[in-house]
Coordinates of N, CA, C and O in Angstrom, one line a residue:
C1 N 104.8 -137.7 -167.8 CA 104.5 -138.2 -169.1 C 105.5 -137.6 -170.1 O 106.1 -138.3 -170.9
I2 N 105.5 -136.3 -170.1 CA 106.3 -135.5 -171.0 C 107.8 -135.8 -170.8 O 108.6 -136.0 -171.7
C3 N 108.2 -135.9 -169.5 CA 109.6 -136.2 -169.1 C 110.0 -137.6 -169.6 O 111.1 -137.8 -170.1
G4 N 109.0 -138.6 -169.5 CA 109.3 -139.9 -169.9 C 109.5 -140.0 -171.4 O 110.3 -140.7 -172.0
A5 N 108.6 -139.3 -172.2 CA 108.7 -139.2 -173.6 C 110.0 -138.6 -174.1 O 110.7 -139.0 -175.0
T6 N 110.4 -137.5 -173.4 CA 111.6 -136.8 -173.7 C 112.8 -137.8 -173.5 O 113.7 -137.9 -174.3
A7 N 112.8 -138.5 -172.3 CA 113.9 -139.4 -172.0 C 114.0 -140.5 -173.1 O 115.1 -140.9 -173.5
M8 N 112.8 -141.0 -173.6 CA 112.8 -142.0 -174.6 C 113.4 -141.5 -175.9 O 114.2 -142.2 -176.6
V9 N 113.1 -140.3 -176.3 CA 113.7 -139.7 -177.5 C 115.2 -139.6 -177.4 O 115.9 -139.9 -178.3
V10 N 115.6 -139.1 -176.2 CA 117.1 -138.9 -176.0 C 117.8 -140.2 -176.0 O 118.9 -140.4 -176.6
L11 N 117.3 -141.2 -175.2 CA 117.9 -142.5 -175.0 C 117.9 -143.4 -176.3 O 118.8 -144.2 -176.5
D12 N 116.8 -143.3 -177.0 CA 116.6 -144.2 -178.2 C 117.5 -143.7 -179.4 O 117.9 -144.6 -180.2
R13 N 117.8 -142.5 -179.4 CA 118.7 -141.9 -180.5 C 118.2 -142.1 -181.9 O 118.9 -141.9 -182.9
R14 N 116.9 -142.3 -182.0 CA 116.2 -142.3 -183.3 C 115.7 -140.9 -183.5 O 115.4 -140.2 -182.5
P15 N 115.5 -140.5 -184.7 CA 114.9 -139.2 -185.0 C 113.5 -139.1 -184.4 O 112.7 -140.1 -184.5
P16 N 113.1 -138.0 -183.7 CA 111.8 -138.0 -183.1 C 110.6 -138.2 -184.1 O 109.7 -138.9 -183.7
D17 N 110.8 -137.8 -185.3 CA 109.7 -138.0 -186.3 C 109.5 -139.5 -186.5 O 108.4 -140.0 -186.8
Q18 N 110.6 -140.3 -186.5 CA 110.5 -141.7 -186.6 C 109.8 -142.4 -185.5 O 108.9 -143.3 -185.6
M19 N 110.1 -141.9 -184.3 CA 109.4 -142.4 -183.1 C 107.9 -142.0 -183.1 O 107.1 -142.9 -182.8
L20 N 107.6 -140.8 -183.4 CA 106.2 -140.4 -183.4 C 105.4 -141.1 -184.5 O 104.2 -141.4 -184.3
A21 N 106.0 -141.5 -185.6 CA 105.3 -142.3 -186.6 C 104.9 -143.6 -186.1 O 103.9 -144.2 -186.6
S22 N 105.6 -144.2 -185.1 CA 105.2 -145.5 -184.6 C 104.1 -145.5 -183.5 O 103.6 -146.5 -183.1
L23 N 103.7 -144.2 -183.1 CA 102.6 -144.1 -182.2 C 101.3 -144.5 -182.8 O 101.0 -144.2 -184.0
D24 N 100.4 -145.1 -182.1 CA 99.1 -145.5 -182.6 C 98.1 -144.4 -182.1 O 97.7 -144.4 -180.9
G25 N 97.8 -143.5 -183.0 CA 97.0 -142.3 -182.6 C 95.6 -142.7 -182.2 O 95.0 -142.2 -181.3
S26 N 95.0 -143.7 -182.9 CA 93.6 -144.1 -182.5 C 93.6 -144.8 -181.2 O 92.7 -144.6 -180.4
L27 N 94.7 -145.5 -180.8 CA 94.7 -146.1 -179.5 C 94.9 -145.1 -178.4 O 94.2 -145.1 -177.4
L28 N 95.7 -144.1 -178.7 CA 95.9 -143.0 -177.7 C 94.6 -142.2 -177.5 O 94.2 -141.9 -176.4
L29 N 93.9 -142.0 -178.6 CA 92.6 -141.3 -178.5 C 91.5 -142.1 -177.8 O 90.8 -141.6 -176.9
F30 N 91.6 -143.4 -178.0 CA 90.7 -144.4 -177.3 C 90.9 -144.3 -175.8 O 90.0 -144.2 -175.0
F31 N 92.2 -144.4 -175.4 CA 92.5 -144.4 -174.0 C 92.1 -143.1 -173.3 O 91.6 -143.0 -172.2
S32 N 92.5 -142.0 -174.0 CA 92.2 -140.7 -173.5 C 90.7 -140.5 -173.3 O 90.2 -140.0 -172.3
S33 N 89.9 -140.9 -174.3 CA 88.4 -140.8 -174.2 C 87.9 -141.7 -173.1 O 86.9 -141.3 -172.4
L34 N 88.5 -142.8 -173.0 CA 88.0 -143.8 -171.9 C 88.1 -143.1 -170.5 O 87.2 -143.2 -169.7
F35 N 89.3 -142.5 -170.3 CA 89.5 -141.8 -169.0 C 88.5 -140.7 -168.8 O 88.0 -140.5 -167.7
V36 N 88.2 -139.9 -169.8 CA 87.3 -138.8 -169.7 C 85.9 -139.3 -169.4 O 85.2 -138.8 -168.5
V37 N 85.4 -140.3 -170.2 CA 84.1 -140.9 -170.0 C 83.9 -141.5 -168.6 O 82.9 -141.3 -167.9
M38 N 84.9 -142.3 -168.2 CA 84.8 -142.9 -166.8 C 84.8 -141.9 -165.7 O 84.1 -142.1 -164.7
R39 N 85.5 -140.8 -165.9 CA 85.5 -139.7 -164.9 C 84.1 -139.1 -164.8 O 83.5 -138.8 -163.8
G40 N 83.5 -138.9 -166.0 CA 82.1 -138.4 -166.1 C 81.1 -139.3 -165.4 O 80.2 -138.9 -164.6
V41 N 81.2 -140.6 -165.7 CA 80.3 -141.6 -165.1 C 80.5 -141.6 -163.5 O 79.6 -141.6 -162.8
S42 N 81.8 -141.6 -163.1 CA 82.1 -141.6 -161.7 C 81.5 -140.3 -161.0 O 81.0 -140.4 -159.9
D43 N 81.6 -139.2 -161.7 CA 81.1 -137.9 -161.1 C 79.6 -137.9 -160.9 O 79.1 -137.1 -160.2
T44 N 78.9 -138.8 -161.6 CA 77.4 -138.8 -161.4 C 77.1 -139.4 -160.0 O 76.0 -139.1 -159.5
G45 N 78.0 -140.1 -159.4 CA 77.7 -140.7 -158.0 C 77.0 -142.0 -158.1 O 76.9 -142.7 -157.1
L46 N 76.6 -142.4 -159.3 CA 75.9 -143.7 -159.5 C 76.7 -144.9 -159.1 O 76.3 -145.8 -158.4
P47 N 78.0 -145.0 -159.6 CA 78.8 -146.1 -159.2 C 78.9 -146.3 -157.7 O 78.8 -147.4 -157.2
S48 N 79.1 -145.2 -157.0 CA 79.2 -145.2 -155.5 C 78.0 -145.7 -154.9 O 78.0 -146.6 -154.0
L49 N 76.8 -145.2 -155.3 CA 75.6 -145.6 -154.8 C 75.3 -147.1 -155.0 O 74.9 -147.9 -154.1
V50 N 75.5 -147.6 -156.2 CA 75.3 -149.0 -156.6 C 76.2 -149.9 -155.8 O 75.8 -150.9 -155.2
W51 N 77.5 -149.6 -155.8 CA 78.5 -150.4 -155.1 C 78.2 -150.5 -153.6 O 78.3 -151.6 -153.0
E52 N 77.8 -149.4 -153.0 CA 77.5 -149.4 -151.5 C 76.3 -150.3 -151.3 O 76.3 -151.1 -150.3
K53 N 75.3 -150.2 -152.1 CA 74.1 -151.0 -152.0 C 74.4 -152.5 -152.1 O 73.8 -153.3 -151.4
L54 N 75.3 -152.8 -153.0 CA 75.6 -154.2 -153.2 C 76.5 -154.8 -152.1 O 76.4 -155.9 -151.8
M55 N 77.4 -154.0 -151.6 CA 78.5 -154.5 -150.7 C 78.1 -154.3 -149.2 O 78.6 -155.1 -148.4
V56 N 77.4 -153.3 -148.8 CA 77.2 -153.1 -147.4 C 75.8 -153.6 -147.0 O 74.8 -153.3 -147.6
D57 N 75.8 -154.5 -146.0 CA 74.5 -155.2 -145.6 C 73.6 -154.3 -144.7 O 72.5 -154.8 -144.4
G58 N 73.9 -153.1 -144.3 CA 73.1 -152.3 -143.5 C 73.3 -152.4 -142.0 O 73.0 -151.5 -141.3
R59 N 74.0 -153.5 -141.6 CA 74.3 -153.6 -140.2 C 75.5 -152.9 -139.8 O 75.8 -152.7 -138.6
S60 N 76.3 -152.5 -140.8 CA 77.6 -151.9 -140.5 C 77.8 -150.8 -141.6 O 77.3 -150.9 -142.7
A61 N 78.7 -149.9 -141.3 CA 79.1 -148.9 -142.3 C 80.1 -149.4 -143.3 O 80.3 -148.8 -144.4
E62 N 80.8 -150.5 -143.0 CA 81.8 -151.1 -143.8 C 81.3 -152.4 -144.4 O 80.6 -153.2 -143.8
A63 N 81.8 -152.7 -145.6 CA 81.6 -154.0 -146.2 C 82.5 -155.0 -145.7 O 83.7 -154.7 -145.2
D64 N 82.1 -156.3 -145.6 CA 82.9 -157.3 -145.0 C 83.2 -158.5 -146.0 O 82.3 -159.3 -146.3
L65 N 84.4 -158.5 -146.5 CA 84.8 -159.6 -147.5 C 84.9 -160.9 -146.8 O 85.0 -161.9 -147.5
G66 N 84.8 -161.0 -145.5 CA 84.8 -162.2 -144.7 C 83.4 -162.9 -144.8 O 83.2 -164.1 -144.5
S67 N 82.4 -162.1 -145.3 CA 81.1 -162.7 -145.5 C 81.1 -163.3 -146.9 O 81.4 -162.6 -147.9
F68 N 80.8 -164.6 -147.0 CA 80.8 -165.3 -148.3 C 79.9 -164.6 -149.3 O 80.3 -164.5 -150.5
S69 N 78.8 -164.1 -148.9 CA 77.9 -163.5 -149.9 C 78.4 -162.2 -150.4 O 78.3 -161.8 -151.6
V70 N 79.1 -161.4 -149.5 CA 79.7 -160.1 -150.0 C 80.9 -160.5 -150.9 O 81.0 -159.8 -152.0
L71 N 81.7 -161.5 -150.6 CA 82.8 -161.9 -151.4 C 82.3 -162.3 -152.8 O 82.8 -161.8 -153.8
V72 N 81.3 -163.1 -152.8 CA 80.7 -163.6 -154.1 C 80.2 -162.4 -154.9 O 80.4 -162.3 -156.1
T73 N 79.5 -161.5 -154.3 CA 78.9 -160.4 -154.9 C 80.0 -159.5 -155.5 O 79.9 -159.1 -156.7
F74 N 81.1 -159.3 -154.8 CA 82.2 -158.5 -155.3 C 82.8 -159.2 -156.5 O 83.0 -158.5 -157.6
V75 N 83.0 -160.5 -156.4 CA 83.6 -161.2 -157.6 C 82.7 -161.2 -158.8 O 83.1 -160.9 -159.9
L76 N 81.4 -161.4 -158.6 CA 80.4 -161.3 -159.7 C 80.3 -159.9 -160.3 O 80.3 -159.8 -161.6
V77 N 80.3 -158.9 -159.5 CA 80.3 -157.5 -160.1 C 81.5 -157.3 -160.9 O 81.4 -156.7 -162.0
V78 N 82.6 -157.7 -160.4 CA 83.9 -157.4 -161.2 C 83.9 -158.3 -162.4 O 84.3 -157.8 -163.5
L79 N 83.5 -159.6 -162.3 CA 83.5 -160.5 -163.5 C 82.5 -160.0 -164.6 O 82.9 -159.9 -165.7
I80 N 81.3 -159.6 -164.2 CA 80.3 -159.2 -165.2 C 80.7 -157.8 -165.7 O 80.7 -157.5 -166.9
G81 N 81.0 -156.9 -164.8 CA 81.4 -155.5 -165.2 C 82.6 -155.4 -166.1 O 82.6 -154.6 -167.0
S82 N 83.5 -156.3 -165.8 CA 84.7 -156.3 -166.7 C 84.4 -156.7 -168.1 O 85.1 -156.3 -169.1
N83 N 83.3 -157.5 -168.3 CA 83.0 -158.0 -169.6 C 81.9 -157.2 -170.2 O 81.5 -157.4 -171.4
V84 N 81.3 -156.2 -169.5 CA 80.4 -155.3 -170.1 C 81.1 -154.0 -170.6 O 80.9 -153.6 -171.7
M85 N 82.0 -153.5 -169.7 CA 82.7 -152.3 -170.1 C 84.2 -152.4 -170.2 O 84.8 -151.4 -170.4
S86 N 84.7 -153.6 -170.0 CA 86.1 -153.9 -170.0 C 86.7 -153.7 -168.6 O 86.2 -152.9 -167.9
N87 N 87.8 -154.4 -168.3 CA 88.3 -154.3 -167.0 C 89.0 -153.0 -166.6 O 88.8 -152.6 -165.4
V88 N 89.6 -152.3 -167.5 CA 90.2 -151.0 -167.1 C 89.2 -150.0 -166.7 O 89.3 -149.4 -165.6
P89 N 88.1 -149.8 -167.5 CA 87.1 -148.8 -167.1 C 86.4 -149.2 -165.8 O 86.1 -148.4 -164.9
L90 N 86.2 -150.5 -165.6 CA 85.6 -150.9 -164.4 C 86.4 -150.6 -163.2 O 85.9 -150.1 -162.2
V91 N 87.7 -150.9 -163.3 CA 88.6 -150.6 -162.2 C 88.6 -149.1 -161.9 O 88.7 -148.7 -160.7
L92 N 88.6 -148.3 -162.9 CA 88.6 -146.8 -162.7 C 87.3 -146.4 -162.0 O 87.4 -145.5 -161.2
L93 N 86.2 -147.1 -162.2 CA 84.9 -146.8 -161.5 C 84.9 -147.3 -160.1 O 84.4 -146.6 -159.2
L94 N 85.5 -148.4 -159.9 CA 85.5 -149.1 -158.5 C 86.6 -148.6 -157.6 O 86.4 -148.6 -156.4
A95 N 87.7 -148.1 -158.1 CA 88.8 -147.7 -157.3 C 88.4 -146.7 -156.1 O 88.8 -146.9 -155.0
P96 N 87.6 -145.7 -156.4 CA 87.2 -144.8 -155.4 C 86.3 -145.4 -154.3 O 86.1 -144.8 -153.3
Q97 N 85.8 -146.6 -154.6 CA 84.8 -147.2 -153.7 C 85.5 -148.2 -152.7 O 84.8 -148.7 -151.8
I98 N 86.7 -148.5 -152.9 CA 87.4 -149.5 -152.0 C 87.4 -149.1 -150.6 O 87.4 -150.0 -149.7
H99 N 87.3 -147.8 -150.3 CA 87.3 -147.4 -148.9 C 86.2 -148.0 -148.0 O 86.4 -148.1 -146.8
I100 N 85.1 -148.5 -148.6 CA 84.0 -149.0 -147.8 C 84.4 -150.4 -147.2 O 83.7 -150.9 -146.3
F101 N 85.6 -150.9 -147.5 CA 86.0 -152.2 -146.9 C 86.9 -151.9 -145.7 O 87.3 -152.9 -145.1
G102 N 87.1 -150.7 -145.3 CA 87.8 -150.3 -144.1 C 89.1 -151.0 -143.9 O 90.0 -150.9 -144.7
S103 N 89.2 -151.8 -142.8 CA 90.4 -152.5 -142.5 C 90.7 -153.6 -143.5 O 91.9 -154.1 -143.6
Q104 N 89.8 -154.0 -144.4 CA 90.0 -155.0 -145.4 C 90.3 -154.4 -146.8 O 90.4 -155.0 -147.8
A105 N 90.6 -153.1 -146.8 CA 90.8 -152.4 -148.1 C 92.0 -153.0 -148.8 O 92.0 -153.1 -150.0
R106 N 93.1 -153.3 -148.1 CA 94.2 -153.9 -148.8 C 93.9 -155.2 -149.5 O 94.2 -155.4 -150.7
F107 N 93.1 -156.0 -148.9 CA 92.6 -157.3 -149.5 C 91.7 -157.0 -150.6 O 91.7 -157.6 -151.7
A108 N 90.8 -156.0 -150.5 CA 89.9 -155.6 -151.5 C 90.7 -155.1 -152.8 O 90.3 -155.4 -153.9
W109 N 91.8 -154.4 -152.6 CA 92.6 -154.0 -153.7 C 93.2 -155.2 -154.5 O 93.2 -155.2 -155.7
L110 N 93.7 -156.1 -153.7 CA 94.3 -157.3 -154.3 C 93.2 -158.1 -155.0 O 93.4 -158.6 -156.1
L111 N 92.0 -158.2 -154.4 CA 90.9 -158.9 -155.0 C 90.5 -158.3 -156.3 O 90.2 -158.9 -157.3
L112 N 90.3 -157.0 -156.3 CA 89.9 -156.2 -157.5 C 91.0 -156.5 -158.6 O 90.6 -156.7 -159.7
S113 N 92.2 -156.4 -158.2 CA 93.3 -156.6 -159.2 C 93.2 -158.0 -159.8 O 93.2 -158.2 -161.0
W114 N 93.1 -159.0 -159.0 CA 93.1 -160.4 -159.4 C 91.9 -160.7 -160.2 O 92.0 -161.3 -161.3
V115 N 90.7 -160.4 -159.7 CA 89.5 -160.8 -160.4 C 89.3 -160.0 -161.7 O 88.9 -160.6 -162.7
S116 N 89.7 -158.8 -161.7 CA 89.5 -158.0 -163.0 C 90.5 -158.6 -164.1 O 90.2 -158.6 -165.2
T117 N 91.7 -159.0 -163.6 CA 92.6 -159.6 -164.5 C 92.1 -160.9 -165.1 O 92.1 -161.1 -166.3
V118 N 91.6 -161.8 -164.2 CA 91.1 -163.1 -164.7 C 89.8 -162.9 -165.5 O 89.6 -163.5 -166.5
A119 N 89.0 -162.0 -165.1 CA 87.7 -161.7 -165.8 C 88.0 -161.2 -167.2 O 87.2 -161.4 -168.1
G120 N 89.1 -160.6 -167.4 CA 89.4 -160.1 -168.7 C 89.6 -161.2 -169.7 O 89.7 -160.9 -170.9
N121 N 89.8 -162.4 -169.3 CA 89.9 -163.5 -170.2 C 88.6 -164.1 -170.6 O 88.6 -165.0 -171.5
L122 N 87.5 -163.8 -170.0 CA 86.2 -164.4 -170.3 C 85.8 -164.1 -171.7 O 85.4 -165.1 -172.4
T123 N 85.7 -162.9 -172.1 CA 85.3 -162.5 -173.5 C 86.3 -161.6 -174.1 O 87.2 -161.0 -173.4
F124 N 86.1 -161.4 -175.4 CA 87.0 -160.5 -176.2 C 87.1 -159.1 -175.6 O 88.1 -158.5 -175.6
V125 N 85.9 -158.6 -175.1 CA 85.9 -157.2 -174.6 C 86.3 -157.1 -173.1 O 86.3 -156.0 -172.6
G126 N 86.6 -158.2 -172.5 CA 86.9 -158.2 -171.1 C 88.1 -157.5 -170.7 O 88.3 -157.0 -169.6
S127 N 89.0 -157.3 -171.6 CA 90.3 -156.6 -171.4 C 90.6 -155.8 -172.6 O 90.5 -156.3 -173.8
I128 N 91.0 -154.6 -172.4 CA 91.5 -153.7 -173.5 C 92.7 -154.4 -174.2 O 92.8 -154.2 -175.4
A129 N 93.5 -155.1 -173.5 CA 94.6 -155.8 -174.1 C 94.2 -156.7 -175.2 O 94.8 -156.8 -176.2
N130 N 93.0 -157.4 -174.9 CA 92.5 -158.3 -176.0 C 92.2 -157.5 -177.2 O 92.4 -158.0 -178.4
L131 N 91.6 -156.4 -177.1 CA 91.2 -155.5 -178.2 C 92.4 -155.0 -179.0 O 92.4 -155.0 -180.2
I132 N 93.5 -154.7 -178.2 CA 94.7 -154.2 -178.8 C 95.3 -155.3 -179.6 O 95.8 -155.1 -180.8
V133 N 95.4 -156.5 -179.0 CA 96.0 -157.7 -179.8 C 95.2 -157.9 -181.1 O 95.8 -158.1 -182.1
A134 N 93.9 -157.9 -181.0 CA 93.1 -158.2 -182.2 C 93.3 -157.1 -183.2 O 93.4 -157.4 -184.4
E135 N 93.4 -155.9 -182.8 CA 93.6 -154.8 -183.7 C 95.0 -154.9 -184.4 O 95.1 -154.8 -185.6
K136 N 96.0 -155.2 -183.6 CA 97.4 -155.4 -184.2 C 97.5 -156.6 -185.1 O 98.3 -156.6 -186.0
A137 N 96.8 -157.7 -184.8 CA 96.9 -158.9 -185.5 C 96.0 -158.9 -186.8 O 96.2 -159.8 -187.6
K138 N 95.1 -158.0 -187.0 CA 94.1 -158.1 -188.0 C 94.7 -158.2 -189.4 O 94.0 -158.7 -190.3
A139 N 95.9 -157.7 -189.6 CA 96.5 -157.8 -191.0 C 96.8 -159.2 -191.3 O 96.8 -159.6 -192.5
Q140 N 97.2 -160.0 -190.3 CA 97.5 -161.4 -190.5 C 96.4 -162.4 -190.1 O 96.3 -163.5 -190.7
Y141 N 95.6 -162.0 -189.1 CA 94.6 -162.9 -188.6 C 93.4 -162.1 -188.0 O 93.6 -161.2 -187.3
R142 N 92.2 -162.5 -188.4 CA 91.0 -161.8 -187.8 C 90.5 -162.7 -186.7 O 89.8 -163.7 -186.9
L143 N 90.7 -162.2 -185.5 CA 90.3 -162.9 -184.3 C 88.8 -162.5 -184.0 O 88.5 -161.3 -183.9
R144 N 87.9 -163.4 -183.9 CA 86.5 -163.2 -183.8 C 86.1 -163.4 -182.3 O 86.7 -164.1 -181.6
F145 N 85.0 -162.6 -181.9 CA 84.5 -162.6 -180.6 C 84.2 -164.1 -180.1 O 84.7 -164.4 -179.0
W146 N 83.4 -164.8 -180.8 CA 83.1 -166.2 -180.3 C 84.2 -167.1 -180.3 O 84.3 -168.0 -179.5
E147 N 85.2 -166.9 -181.2 CA 86.4 -167.8 -181.2 C 87.2 -167.5 -179.9 O 87.6 -168.5 -179.3
F148 N 87.3 -166.3 -179.6 CA 88.0 -165.9 -178.3 C 87.3 -166.5 -177.1 O 87.9 -167.1 -176.2
T149 N 86.0 -166.2 -177.1 CA 85.1 -166.6 -175.9 C 85.1 -168.1 -175.7 O 85.0 -168.6 -174.6
R150 N 85.2 -168.9 -176.8 CA 85.2 -170.3 -176.8 C 86.3 -170.9 -175.9 O 86.3 -171.9 -175.2
I151 N 87.4 -170.1 -175.9 CA 88.6 -170.5 -175.1 C 88.6 -169.8 -173.8 O 88.9 -170.4 -172.8
G152 N 88.3 -168.5 -173.8 CA 88.4 -167.7 -172.6 C 87.3 -168.0 -171.6 O 87.6 -168.0 -170.3
A153 N 86.1 -168.3 -172.0 CA 85.0 -168.5 -171.0 C 85.3 -169.8 -170.2 O 85.2 -169.7 -168.9
P154 N 85.6 -170.9 -170.8 CA 85.8 -172.1 -169.9 C 86.9 -171.9 -168.9 O 86.7 -172.2 -167.7
S155 N 88.0 -171.3 -169.3 CA 89.1 -171.2 -168.4 C 88.8 -170.2 -167.2 O 89.0 -170.5 -166.1
T156 N 88.1 -169.1 -167.6 CA 87.7 -168.1 -166.5 C 86.7 -168.7 -165.6 O 86.7 -168.5 -164.4
L157 N 85.7 -169.4 -166.2 CA 84.6 -170.0 -165.4 C 85.0 -171.2 -164.6 O 84.2 -171.6 -163.7
V158 N 86.2 -171.7 -164.8 CA 86.7 -172.8 -163.9 C 87.6 -172.1 -162.8 O 87.5 -172.4 -161.6
I159 N 88.4 -171.1 -163.2 CA 89.4 -170.5 -162.2 C 88.6 -169.7 -161.2 O 88.9 -169.9 -160.0
I160 N 87.7 -168.9 -161.5 CA 87.0 -168.1 -160.5 C 86.3 -168.9 -159.4 O 86.6 -168.7 -158.2
P161 N 85.4 -169.8 -159.8 CA 84.7 -170.6 -158.7 C 85.7 -171.5 -157.9 O 85.6 -171.6 -156.7
A162 N 86.7 -172.0 -158.6 CA 87.7 -172.9 -157.9 C 88.5 -172.1 -156.8 O 88.9 -172.7 -155.8
T163 N 88.7 -170.8 -157.0 CA 89.5 -170.0 -156.1 C 88.6 -169.3 -155.0 O 89.2 -168.8 -154.1
L164 N 87.3 -169.3 -155.1 CA 86.5 -168.7 -154.1 C 86.7 -169.1 -152.7 O 86.8 -168.3 -151.8
P165 N 86.8 -170.5 -152.5 CA 87.1 -170.9 -151.1 C 88.4 -170.4 -150.5 O 88.5 -170.0 -149.4
V166 N 89.4 -170.3 -151.4 CA 90.7 -169.8 -151.0 C 90.6 -168.3 -150.7 O 91.2 -167.9 -149.7
L167 N 90.0 -167.6 -151.6 CA 89.8 -166.1 -151.4 C 89.0 -165.9 -150.1 O 89.4 -165.0 -149.3
W168 N 88.0 -166.6 -149.8 CA 87.2 -166.5 -148.6 C 88.1 -166.8 -147.4 O 88.0 -166.0 -146.4
G169 N 88.9 -167.8 -147.4 CA 89.8 -168.1 -146.3 C 90.8 -167.0 -146.1 O 91.0 -166.6 -144.9
M170 N 91.3 -166.5 -147.2 CA 92.2 -165.3 -147.0 C 91.5 -164.1 -146.4 O 92.1 -163.5 -145.5
A171 N 90.3 -163.8 -146.8 CA 89.6 -162.7 -146.2 C 89.3 -162.9 -144.7 O 89.5 -162.0 -143.9
K172 N 89.0 -164.2 -144.4 CA 88.8 -164.5 -142.9 C 90.1 -164.3 -142.1 O 90.0 -163.8 -141.0
L173 N 91.2 -164.8 -142.7 CA 92.5 -164.7 -142.0 C 92.9 -163.2 -141.8 O 93.4 -162.9 -140.8
L174 N 92.7 -162.5 -142.9 CA 93.1 -161.1 -142.8 C 92.2 -160.2 -141.9 O 92.6 -159.2 -141.4
A175 N 91.0 -160.7 -141.7 CA 90.1 -160.0 -140.8 C 90.4 -160.1 -139.3 O 90.0 -159.4 -138.5
E176 N 91.1 -161.2 -139.0 CA 91.5 -161.5 -137.6 C 92.6 -160.6 -137.1 O 93.4 -160.1 -137.7

């Protein structure tokens, strides 16, 4: 991080104080705090316990995304979780849990990435990027929660169900 910042100062050729003035301190504090809080929540063990209870059916030690009910549960947890705590914190909590998919871990990573990205469009808080856009735009335009959701919810709630059969087929193919 420090090497990257140093390289930017050298390559940009602007005075460092000018570059530092353009940093958004509240955004940096927000992200730093987010990582600390998510680490604390993760360290409680609760996310691991809940995730395992939801994903593993008890007949096996591994979760099976080839099971339609497991796939739907995965998608719903990510969709809802992304809009309760935002998609970045949710991914931080779920990333250590992907191992329970065993040989399907690669597909689980892709699924987590795709669903959390699409889920971020459902509501204003679904993605930290939405919050950053609203914050940066507020001098010219005040984006409201319901205004955003009126557009984001229909698109998300069409895309997710429409792709479930495709995702299930992919999980079945990758399991073979």
